[in-house]
Amino acid sequence: MKEKFFNANFPKSADGRVFHVGIKRGEIANRIITVGDLNRAKLFLRLLDSDTPIFQRESHRGFITITGKYKGVPISIVGIGMGLSMMDFFVRETRAVIDGTMIIIRLGTCGSIGNANSGDVVISEGSFAVTRNYNYPIFENKKIIQDYETKTKEQPYNISKVFYGDKEICSLIRKQLIISGIPGSQIVQGLNATSDSFYSSQGRYDENFEDYNKGLIESIRTKYPEAESFEMETFMLYYLAKCSTDAPYRKVSNELKKEGKQKTKISNDTLTTQKGFNSRNSIRAAAIMIVILNRNKNEMIDPDKVNYLERTVGEAVLKGLLEIELDEEHIGDDCVWN
Ligand code: R1P
Ligand code: URA
């Protein structure tokens, strides 16, 4: 670590850069597409108005932030890598350097555990978490395991309740996917399972580990018959959107009040009336995934098809992002695109 950071509670550099994502206010837009694969982030740069970004930075922790414009509107693409913690870093640290409402759309890949075939596109209406129960006995005899299950009513994996994505964004994306030429029969809407491992908690067999995961997919489908996909980030995105507070609005209006500026369009009244939007939340989120494999049929997609789908779905998501009304396209005074 070369740079000095301040504030152990929420570390930032002297010029306001966040600790892991490595960006500061003014370098990222309110409208964001997030992807796992860093090459996918670079591919989406080519869909923007200019493939020379206004801002681009790769952090030492594996995040890439690209900011440009799409049809004249500021958009950021953020590549975050994989897993629940990377989504947590990304959402919290970007929230800390953006004013006003944030719209975050995850464009990822997933495995199908339901009706979707590989090559289909899943819109996650809601997501739940499937995490390993770390208290579950390992290598114990049947009796000890049975006693544990009877006493605790716990299983080797915890399946959480469902948190939902933003309905308006999900339906705008569906509309744009159809306009882009993805047949309605290949767009599946349902619930997504986000796991803390690609392997054990997605029910994959691995002889090198005792994972107690036989029948896990069946248990998930019994609890949630609408479960369509398995991936590793969406639950955290939806959960944090639901936990997000209105602090960003209070902060901005207090600052503007102090400075006696009237130019802002931000008003709590207009924000609370936004369709499908809980006035307490400052993040609106949705997730859409390309199905790259089908677990029931044990089939995997052809890579050429992924390239076509990434481009087509990417364009549809960009168009959908523009259709969402934001009261403010808030950009800081030191904003790079001012
Ligand atoms: C696993 O291969 C990764 O692919 C999926 C999963 O969520 C996990 O991160 O997402 P991305 O395609 O966005 O990386
Ligand atoms: N991503 C996942 O997390 N799981 C899959 O099966 C495919 C993609």
GROMACS .gro file of C-alpha atoms and ligand atoms in nm:
model
  360
    1MET     CA    1   0.000   0.000   0.000
    2LYS     CA    2   0.176   0.315  -0.122
    3GLU     CA    3  -0.092   0.578  -0.065
    4LYS     CA    4  -0.192   0.700   0.282
    5PHE     CA    5  -0.553   0.639   0.381
    6PHE     CA    6  -0.753   0.810   0.656
    7ASN     CA    7  -1.048   0.699   0.874
    8ALA     CA    8  -1.030   0.336   0.985
    9ASN     CA    9  -1.412   0.316   0.982
   10PHE     CA   10  -1.443   0.394   0.609
   11PRO     CA   11  -1.095   0.446   0.466
   12LYS     CA   12  -1.042   0.712   0.198
   13SER     CA   13  -0.728   0.876   0.061
   14ALA     CA   14  -0.661   1.249   0.108
   15ASP     CA   15  -0.825   1.317  -0.230
   16GLY     CA   16  -1.129   1.102  -0.147
   17ARG     CA   17  -1.047   0.770  -0.317
   18VAL     CA   18  -1.211   0.462  -0.167
   19PHE     CA   19  -0.988   0.183  -0.038
   20HIS     CA   20  -1.059  -0.110  -0.274
   21VAL     CA   21  -1.249   0.016  -0.580
   22GLY     CA   22  -1.000   0.305  -0.601
   23ILE     CA   23  -1.228   0.580  -0.737
   24LYS     CA   24  -1.337   0.920  -0.609
   25ARG     CA   25  -1.641   1.146  -0.649
   26GLY     CA   26  -1.688   1.264  -1.007
   27GLU     CA   27  -1.530   0.958  -1.168
   28ILE     CA   28  -1.842   0.739  -1.170
   29ALA     CA   29  -2.196   0.799  -1.298
   30ASN     CA   30  -2.532   0.741  -1.124
   31ARG     CA   31  -2.620   0.481  -1.391
   32ILE     CA   32  -2.403   0.172  -1.361
   33ILE     CA   33  -2.373  -0.166  -1.530
   34THR     CA   34  -2.174  -0.411  -1.322
   35VAL     CA   35  -2.020  -0.732  -1.454
   36GLY     CA   36  -1.803  -1.003  -1.305
   37ASP     CA   37  -1.568  -1.069  -1.595
   38LEU     CA   38  -1.325  -0.781  -1.650
   39ASN     CA   39  -1.309  -0.857  -2.025
   40ARG     CA   40  -1.688  -0.815  -2.041
   41ALA     CA   41  -1.644  -0.469  -1.888
   42LYS     CA   42  -1.393  -0.381  -2.163
   43LEU     CA   43  -1.627  -0.523  -2.430
   44PHE     CA   44  -1.910  -0.298  -2.310
   45LEU     CA   45  -1.683   0.005  -2.343
   46ARG     CA   46  -1.710  -0.053  -2.720
   47LEU     CA   47  -2.089  -0.007  -2.697
   48LEU     CA   48  -2.057   0.348  -2.560
   49ASP     CA   49  -2.063   0.667  -2.776
   50SER     CA   50  -1.683   0.666  -2.786
   51ASP     CA   51  -1.451   0.376  -2.710
   52THR     CA   52  -1.212   0.625  -2.552
   53PRO     CA   53  -1.355   0.646  -2.201
   54ILE     CA   54  -1.386   0.970  -2.008
   55PHE     CA   55  -1.241   0.784  -1.712
   56GLN     CA   56  -1.090   0.438  -1.665
   57ARG     CA   57  -0.911   0.291  -1.366
   58GLU     CA   58  -0.814  -0.060  -1.258
   59SER     CA   59  -0.765  -0.086  -0.884
   60HIS     CA   60  -0.500  -0.301  -0.716
   61ARG     CA   61  -0.786  -0.513  -0.575
   62GLY     CA   62  -0.919  -0.619  -0.915
   63PHE     CA   63  -1.197  -0.365  -0.978
   64ILE     CA   64  -1.219  -0.186  -1.312
   65THR     CA   65  -1.427   0.132  -1.347
   66ILE     CA   66  -1.499   0.272  -1.692
   67THR     CA   67  -1.703   0.591  -1.731
   68GLY     CA   68  -1.828   0.724  -2.062
   69LYS     CA   69  -2.150   0.832  -2.227
   70TYR     CA   70  -2.423   0.636  -2.403
   71LYS     CA   71  -2.644   0.850  -2.629
   72GLY     CA   72  -2.501   1.147  -2.443
   73VAL     CA   73  -2.586   1.023  -2.092
   74PRO     CA   74  -2.311   0.944  -1.837
   75ILE     CA   75  -2.283   0.568  -1.773
   76SER     CA   76  -2.028   0.367  -1.579
   77ILE     CA   77  -1.931   0.005  -1.628
   78VAL     CA   78  -1.772  -0.160  -1.327
   79GLY     CA   79  -1.602  -0.502  -1.339
   80ILE     CA   80  -1.591  -0.650  -0.990
   81GLY     CA   81  -1.470  -1.009  -1.020
   82MET     CA   82  -1.668  -1.271  -0.833
   83GLY     CA   83  -1.859  -1.332  -0.514
   84LEU     CA   84  -2.060  -1.177  -0.236
   85SER     CA   85  -1.774  -0.977  -0.081
   86MET     CA   86  -1.672  -0.818  -0.412
   87MET     CA   87  -2.034  -0.707  -0.463
   88ASP     CA   88  -2.037  -0.569  -0.107
   89PHE     CA   89  -1.713  -0.370  -0.165
   90PHE     CA   90  -1.843  -0.238  -0.496
   91VAL     CA   91  -2.189  -0.129  -0.377
   92ARG     CA   92  -2.074   0.034  -0.052
   93GLU     CA   93  -1.765   0.208  -0.192
   94THR     CA   94  -1.938   0.345  -0.503
   95ARG     CA   95  -2.236   0.458  -0.292
   96ALA     CA   96  -1.987   0.658  -0.082
   97VAL     CA   97  -1.868   0.862  -0.382
   98ILE     CA   98  -2.192   0.916  -0.576
   99ASP     CA   99  -2.458   1.176  -0.493
  100GLY     CA  100  -2.830   1.111  -0.543
  101THR     CA  101  -3.003   0.793  -0.663
  102MET     CA  102  -2.789   0.513  -0.804
  103ILE     CA  103  -2.915   0.263  -1.058
  104ILE     CA  104  -2.715  -0.058  -1.068
  105ILE     CA  105  -2.781  -0.332  -1.321
  106ARG     CA  106  -2.580  -0.652  -1.294
  107LEU     CA  107  -2.518  -0.823  -1.627
  108GLY     CA  108  -2.373  -1.162  -1.552
  109THR     CA  109  -2.374  -1.528  -1.642
  110CYS     CA  110  -2.545  -1.809  -1.454
  111GLY     CA  111  -2.625  -2.178  -1.452
  112SER     CA  112  -2.985  -2.293  -1.500
  113ILE     CA  113  -3.153  -2.507  -1.234
  114GLY     CA  114  -3.503  -2.456  -1.374
  115ASN     CA  115  -3.671  -2.413  -1.711
  116ALA     CA  116  -3.407  -2.195  -1.880
  117ASN     CA  117  -3.184  -2.353  -2.144
  118SER     CA  118  -2.827  -2.248  -2.211
  119GLY     CA  119  -2.837  -1.943  -2.438
  120ASP     CA  120  -3.151  -1.811  -2.267
  121VAL     CA  121  -3.152  -1.493  -2.062
  122VAL     CA  122  -3.279  -1.483  -1.703
  123ILE     CA  123  -3.419  -1.168  -1.547
  124SER     CA  124  -3.391  -1.206  -1.168
  125GLU     CA  125  -3.712  -1.076  -1.019
  126GLY     CA  126  -3.576  -1.169  -0.678
  127SER     CA  127  -3.281  -1.346  -0.525
  128PHE     CA  128  -3.210  -1.556  -0.218
  129ALA     CA  129  -2.879  -1.672  -0.068
  130VAL     CA  130  -2.757  -2.031  -0.043
  131THR     CA  131  -2.470  -2.045   0.202
  132ARG     CA  132  -2.287  -2.327   0.371
  133ASN     CA  133  -2.387  -2.386   0.733
  134TYR     CA  134  -2.042  -2.367   0.890
  135ASN     CA  135  -2.172  -2.515   1.218
  136TYR     CA  136  -2.278  -2.840   1.052
  137PRO     CA  137  -2.074  -3.141   1.178
  138ILE     CA  138  -1.801  -3.267   0.944
  139PHE     CA  139  -1.694  -3.634   0.930
  140GLU     CA  140  -1.918  -3.729   1.222
  141ASN     CA  141  -2.123  -4.048   1.243
  142LYS     CA  142  -2.488  -4.065   1.133
  143LYS     CA  143  -2.620  -4.042   1.489
  144ILE     CA  144  -2.429  -3.721   1.570
  145ILE     CA  145  -2.549  -3.566   1.245
  146GLN     CA  146  -2.909  -3.672   1.307
  147ASP     CA  147  -2.899  -3.535   1.665
  148TYR     CA  148  -2.756  -3.208   1.535
  149GLU     CA  149  -3.034  -3.174   1.276
  150THR     CA  150  -3.306  -3.263   1.527
  151LYS     CA  151  -3.173  -3.028   1.794
  152THR     CA  152  -3.095  -2.729   1.573
  153LYS     CA  153  -3.346  -2.788   1.289
  154GLU     CA  154  -3.052  -2.693   1.065
  155GLN     CA  155  -2.930  -2.847   0.740
  156PRO     CA  156  -2.582  -2.836   0.579
  157TYR     CA  157  -2.689  -2.530   0.375
  158ASN     CA  158  -2.890  -2.221   0.472
  159ILE     CA  159  -3.144  -2.093   0.221
  160SER     CA  160  -3.243  -1.734   0.295
  161LYS     CA  161  -3.559  -1.541   0.227
  162VAL     CA  162  -3.602  -1.356  -0.104
  163PHE     CA  163  -3.510  -0.994  -0.171
  164TYR     CA  164  -3.656  -0.837  -0.484
  165GLY     CA  165  -3.512  -0.630  -0.767
  166ASP     CA  166  -3.665  -0.309  -0.901
  167LYS     CA  167  -3.981  -0.403  -1.094
  168GLU     CA  168  -3.973  -0.106  -1.332
  169ILE     CA  169  -3.613  -0.173  -1.433
  170CYS     CA  170  -3.680  -0.546  -1.484
  171SER     CA  171  -3.972  -0.475  -1.717
  172LEU     CA  172  -3.785  -0.204  -1.912
  173ILE     CA  173  -3.502  -0.450  -1.971
  174ARG     CA  174  -3.742  -0.721  -2.085
  175LYS     CA  175  -3.893  -0.476  -2.334
  176GLN     CA  176  -3.549  -0.376  -2.465
  177LEU     CA  177  -3.435  -0.740  -2.494
  178ILE     CA  178  -3.733  -0.813  -2.718
  179ILE     CA  179  -3.666  -0.501  -2.928
  180SER     CA  180  -3.301  -0.618  -2.961
  181GLY     CA  181  -3.419  -0.945  -3.115
  182ILE     CA  182  -3.407  -1.189  -2.820
  183PRO     CA  183  -3.726  -1.399  -2.859
  184GLY     CA  184  -3.969  -1.380  -2.566
  185SER     CA  185  -3.946  -1.760  -2.535
  186GLN     CA  186  -3.574  -1.720  -2.450
  187ILE     CA  187  -3.632  -1.467  -2.173
  188VAL     CA  188  -3.707  -1.635  -1.843
  189GLN     CA  189  -3.821  -1.437  -1.538
  190GLY     CA  190  -3.788  -1.597  -1.197
  191LEU     CA  191  -3.588  -1.622  -0.879
  192ASN     CA  192  -3.212  -1.647  -0.861
  193ALA     CA  193  -3.002  -1.837  -0.607
  194THR     CA  194  -2.677  -1.664  -0.507
  195SER     CA  195  -2.425  -1.896  -0.346
  196ASP     CA  196  -2.106  -1.854  -0.144
  197SER     CA  197  -1.925  -2.114  -0.357
  198PHE     CA  198  -1.940  -2.207  -0.724
  199TYR     CA  199  -1.896  -2.567  -0.608
  200SER     CA  200  -2.033  -2.687  -0.271
  201SER     CA  201  -2.328  -2.452  -0.231
  202GLN     CA  202  -2.425  -2.487  -0.598
  203GLY     CA  203  -2.460  -2.863  -0.543
  204ARG     CA  204  -2.155  -2.970  -0.746
  205TYR     CA  205  -1.983  -3.296  -0.656
  206ASP     CA  206  -1.613  -3.275  -0.568
  207GLU     CA  207  -1.445  -3.590  -0.438
  208ASN     CA  208  -1.173  -3.385  -0.270
  209PHE     CA  209  -1.413  -3.235  -0.017
  210GLU     CA  210  -1.699  -3.356   0.203
  211ASP     CA  211  -1.969  -3.109   0.103
  212TYR     CA  212  -2.296  -3.272   0.221
  213ASN     CA  213  -2.468  -3.125  -0.085
  214LYS     CA  214  -2.643  -3.424  -0.243
  215GLY     CA  215  -3.000  -3.319  -0.324
  216LEU     CA  216  -2.929  -2.949  -0.262
  217ILE     CA  217  -3.075  -2.833  -0.595
  218GLU     CA  218  -3.391  -3.039  -0.532
  219SER     CA  219  -3.428  -2.882  -0.181
  220ILE     CA  220  -3.392  -2.535  -0.331
  221ARG     CA  221  -3.655  -2.606  -0.597
  222THR     CA  222  -3.888  -2.749  -0.333
  223LYS     CA  223  -3.859  -2.432  -0.125
  224TYR     CA  224  -3.868  -2.198  -0.427
  225PRO     CA  225  -4.026  -2.366  -0.735
  226GLU     CA  226  -3.966  -2.040  -0.930
  227ALA     CA  227  -3.586  -2.069  -0.878
  228GLU     CA  228  -3.427  -2.053  -1.225
  229SER     CA  229  -3.062  -1.963  -1.188
  230PHE     CA  230  -2.749  -2.005  -0.980
  231GLU     CA  231  -2.477  -1.740  -0.960
  232MET     CA  232  -2.271  -1.561  -0.696
  233GLU     CA  233  -2.353  -1.187  -0.655
  234THR     CA  234  -2.715  -1.082  -0.717
  235PHE     CA  235  -2.844  -1.152  -0.366
  236MET     CA  236  -2.593  -0.907  -0.215
  237LEU     CA  237  -2.688  -0.640  -0.470
  238TYR     CA  238  -3.062  -0.672  -0.396
  239TYR     CA  239  -3.005  -0.698  -0.022
  240LEU     CA  240  -2.786  -0.386  -0.008
  241ALA     CA  241  -3.030  -0.192  -0.228
  242LYS     CA  242  -3.297  -0.279   0.030
  243CYS     CA  243  -3.065  -0.173   0.318
  244SER     CA  244  -2.959   0.151   0.147
  245THR     CA  245  -3.059   0.467   0.335
  246ASP     CA  246  -3.157   0.818   0.221
  247ALA     CA  247  -2.832   0.961   0.363
  248PRO     CA  248  -2.705   1.063   0.015
  249TYR     CA  249  -3.008   1.292  -0.037
  250ARG     CA  250  -2.981   1.446   0.309
  251LYS     CA  251  -2.611   1.508   0.261
  252VAL     CA  252  -2.652   1.676  -0.077
  253SER     CA  253  -2.943   1.898   0.026
  254ASN     CA  254  -2.764   2.002   0.348
  255GLU     CA  255  -2.451   2.094   0.154
  256LEU     CA  256  -2.651   2.293  -0.100
  257LYS     CA  257  -2.850   2.465   0.173
  258LYS     CA  258  -2.523   2.566   0.342
  259GLU     CA  259  -2.393   2.710   0.017
  260GLY     CA  260  -2.728   2.884  -0.051
  261LYS     CA  261  -2.748   2.716  -0.394
  262GLN     CA  262  -3.091   2.670  -0.549
  263LYS     CA  263  -2.983   2.500  -0.871
  264THR     CA  264  -3.045   2.143  -0.753
  265LYS     CA  265  -3.336   1.947  -0.891
  266ILE     CA  266  -3.320   1.706  -0.598
  267SER     CA  267  -3.623   1.713  -0.375
  268ASN     CA  268  -3.739   1.446  -0.136
  269ASP     CA  269  -4.097   1.492  -0.262
  270THR     CA  270  -4.010   1.405  -0.619
  271LEU     CA  271  -3.783   1.119  -0.511
  272THR     CA  272  -4.053   0.955  -0.301
  273THR     CA  273  -4.297   0.961  -0.588
  274GLN     CA  274  -4.069   0.772  -0.824
  275LYS     CA  275  -4.246   0.458  -0.942
  276GLY     CA  276  -4.180   0.143  -0.738
  277PHE     CA  277  -3.921   0.320  -0.531
  278ASN     CA  278  -3.903   0.307  -0.153
  279SER     CA  279  -3.825   0.659  -0.033
  280ARG     CA  280  -3.580   0.526   0.226
  281ASN     CA  281  -3.362   0.361  -0.037
  282SER     CA  282  -3.106   0.539  -0.252
  283ILE     CA  283  -3.015   0.241  -0.475
  284ARG     CA  284  -3.235   0.084  -0.743
  285ALA     CA  285  -3.109  -0.253  -0.867
  286ALA     CA  286  -3.180  -0.525  -1.120
  287ALA     CA  287  -2.991  -0.828  -1.250
  288ILE     CA  288  -2.995  -1.007  -1.579
  289MET     CA  289  -2.796  -1.315  -1.659
  290ILE     CA  290  -2.698  -1.513  -1.967
  291VAL     CA  291  -2.745  -1.885  -1.905
  292ILE     CA  292  -2.413  -2.052  -1.990
  293LEU     CA  293  -2.496  -2.400  -1.869
  294ASN     CA  294  -2.787  -2.619  -1.772
  295ARG     CA  295  -2.740  -2.833  -1.462
  296ASN     CA  296  -3.028  -3.073  -1.531
  297LYS     CA  297  -2.915  -3.149  -1.886
  298ASN     CA  298  -2.540  -3.117  -1.809
  299GLU     CA  299  -2.487  -2.899  -2.119
  300MET     CA  300  -2.263  -2.596  -2.172
  301ILE     CA  301  -2.303  -2.311  -2.418
  302ASP     CA  302  -2.088  -2.253  -2.726
  303PRO     CA  303  -1.849  -1.956  -2.661
  304ASP     CA  304  -1.948  -1.783  -2.991
  305LYS     CA  305  -2.305  -1.766  -2.865
  306VAL     CA  306  -2.185  -1.599  -2.543
  307ASN     CA  307  -2.010  -1.325  -2.743
  308TYR     CA  308  -2.327  -1.255  -2.945
  309LEU     CA  309  -2.547  -1.256  -2.633
  310GLU     CA  310  -2.312  -1.032  -2.431
  311ARG     CA  311  -2.325  -0.768  -2.704
  312THR     CA  312  -2.702  -0.794  -2.763
  313VAL     CA  313  -2.796  -0.806  -2.396
  314GLY     CA  314  -2.541  -0.530  -2.320
  315GLU     CA  315  -2.707  -0.296  -2.573
  316ALA     CA  316  -3.054  -0.377  -2.436
  317VAL     CA  317  -2.939  -0.304  -2.080
  318LEU     CA  318  -2.782   0.027  -2.185
  319LYS     CA  319  -3.106   0.131  -2.356
  320GLY     CA  320  -3.310   0.023  -2.054
  321LEU     CA  321  -3.080   0.220  -1.823
  322LEU     CA  322  -3.147   0.539  -2.022
  323GLU     CA  323  -3.523   0.497  -1.998
  324ILE     CA  324  -3.525   0.523  -1.620
  325GLU     CA  325  -3.598   0.872  -1.506
  326LEU     CA  326  -3.359   1.018  -1.254
  327ASP     CA  327  -3.451   1.342  -1.084
  328GLU     CA  328  -3.092   1.437  -1.094
  329GLU     CA  329  -2.797   1.328  -1.305
  330HIS     CA  330  -2.581   1.425  -1.013
  331ILE     CA  331  -2.223   1.499  -1.091
  332GLY     CA  332  -1.977   1.652  -0.847
  333ASP     CA  333  -1.821   1.998  -0.896
  334ASP     CA  334  -1.489   1.833  -0.973
  335CYS     CA  335  -1.656   1.595  -1.215
  336VAL     CA  336  -1.437   1.472  -1.497
  337TRP     CA  337  -1.707   1.524  -1.761
  338ASN     CA  338  -1.811   1.876  -1.661
  339R1P     C1  339  -1.859  -1.795  -1.177
  339R1P     O1  340  -1.807  -1.851  -1.291
  339R1P     C2  341  -1.890  -1.647  -1.194
  339R1P     O2  342  -1.975  -1.627  -1.307
  339R1P     C3  343  -2.095  -1.561  -1.268
  339R1P     C4  344  -2.106  -1.596  -1.121
  339R1P     O3  345  -2.191  -1.509  -1.051
  339R1P     C5  346  -1.965  -1.594  -1.073
  339R1P     O4  347  -1.920  -1.466  -1.041
  339R1P     O5  348  -2.096  -1.423  -1.286
  339R1P     P1  349  -2.017  -1.335  -1.395
  339R1P     O6  350  -2.034  -1.400  -1.525
  339R1P     O7  351  -2.071  -1.199  -1.390
  339R1P     O8  352  -1.873  -1.335  -1.353
  340URA     N1  353  -2.204  -1.894  -1.276
  340URA     C1  354  -2.229  -1.963  -1.163
  340URA     O1  355  -2.210  -1.912  -1.053
  340URA     N2  356  -2.273  -2.091  -1.173
  340URA     C2  357  -2.291  -2.152  -1.290
  340URA     O2  358  -2.328  -2.270  -1.293
  340URA     C3  359  -2.265  -2.078  -1.408
  340URA     C4  360  -2.221  -1.949  -1.398
   0.00000   0.00000   0.00000
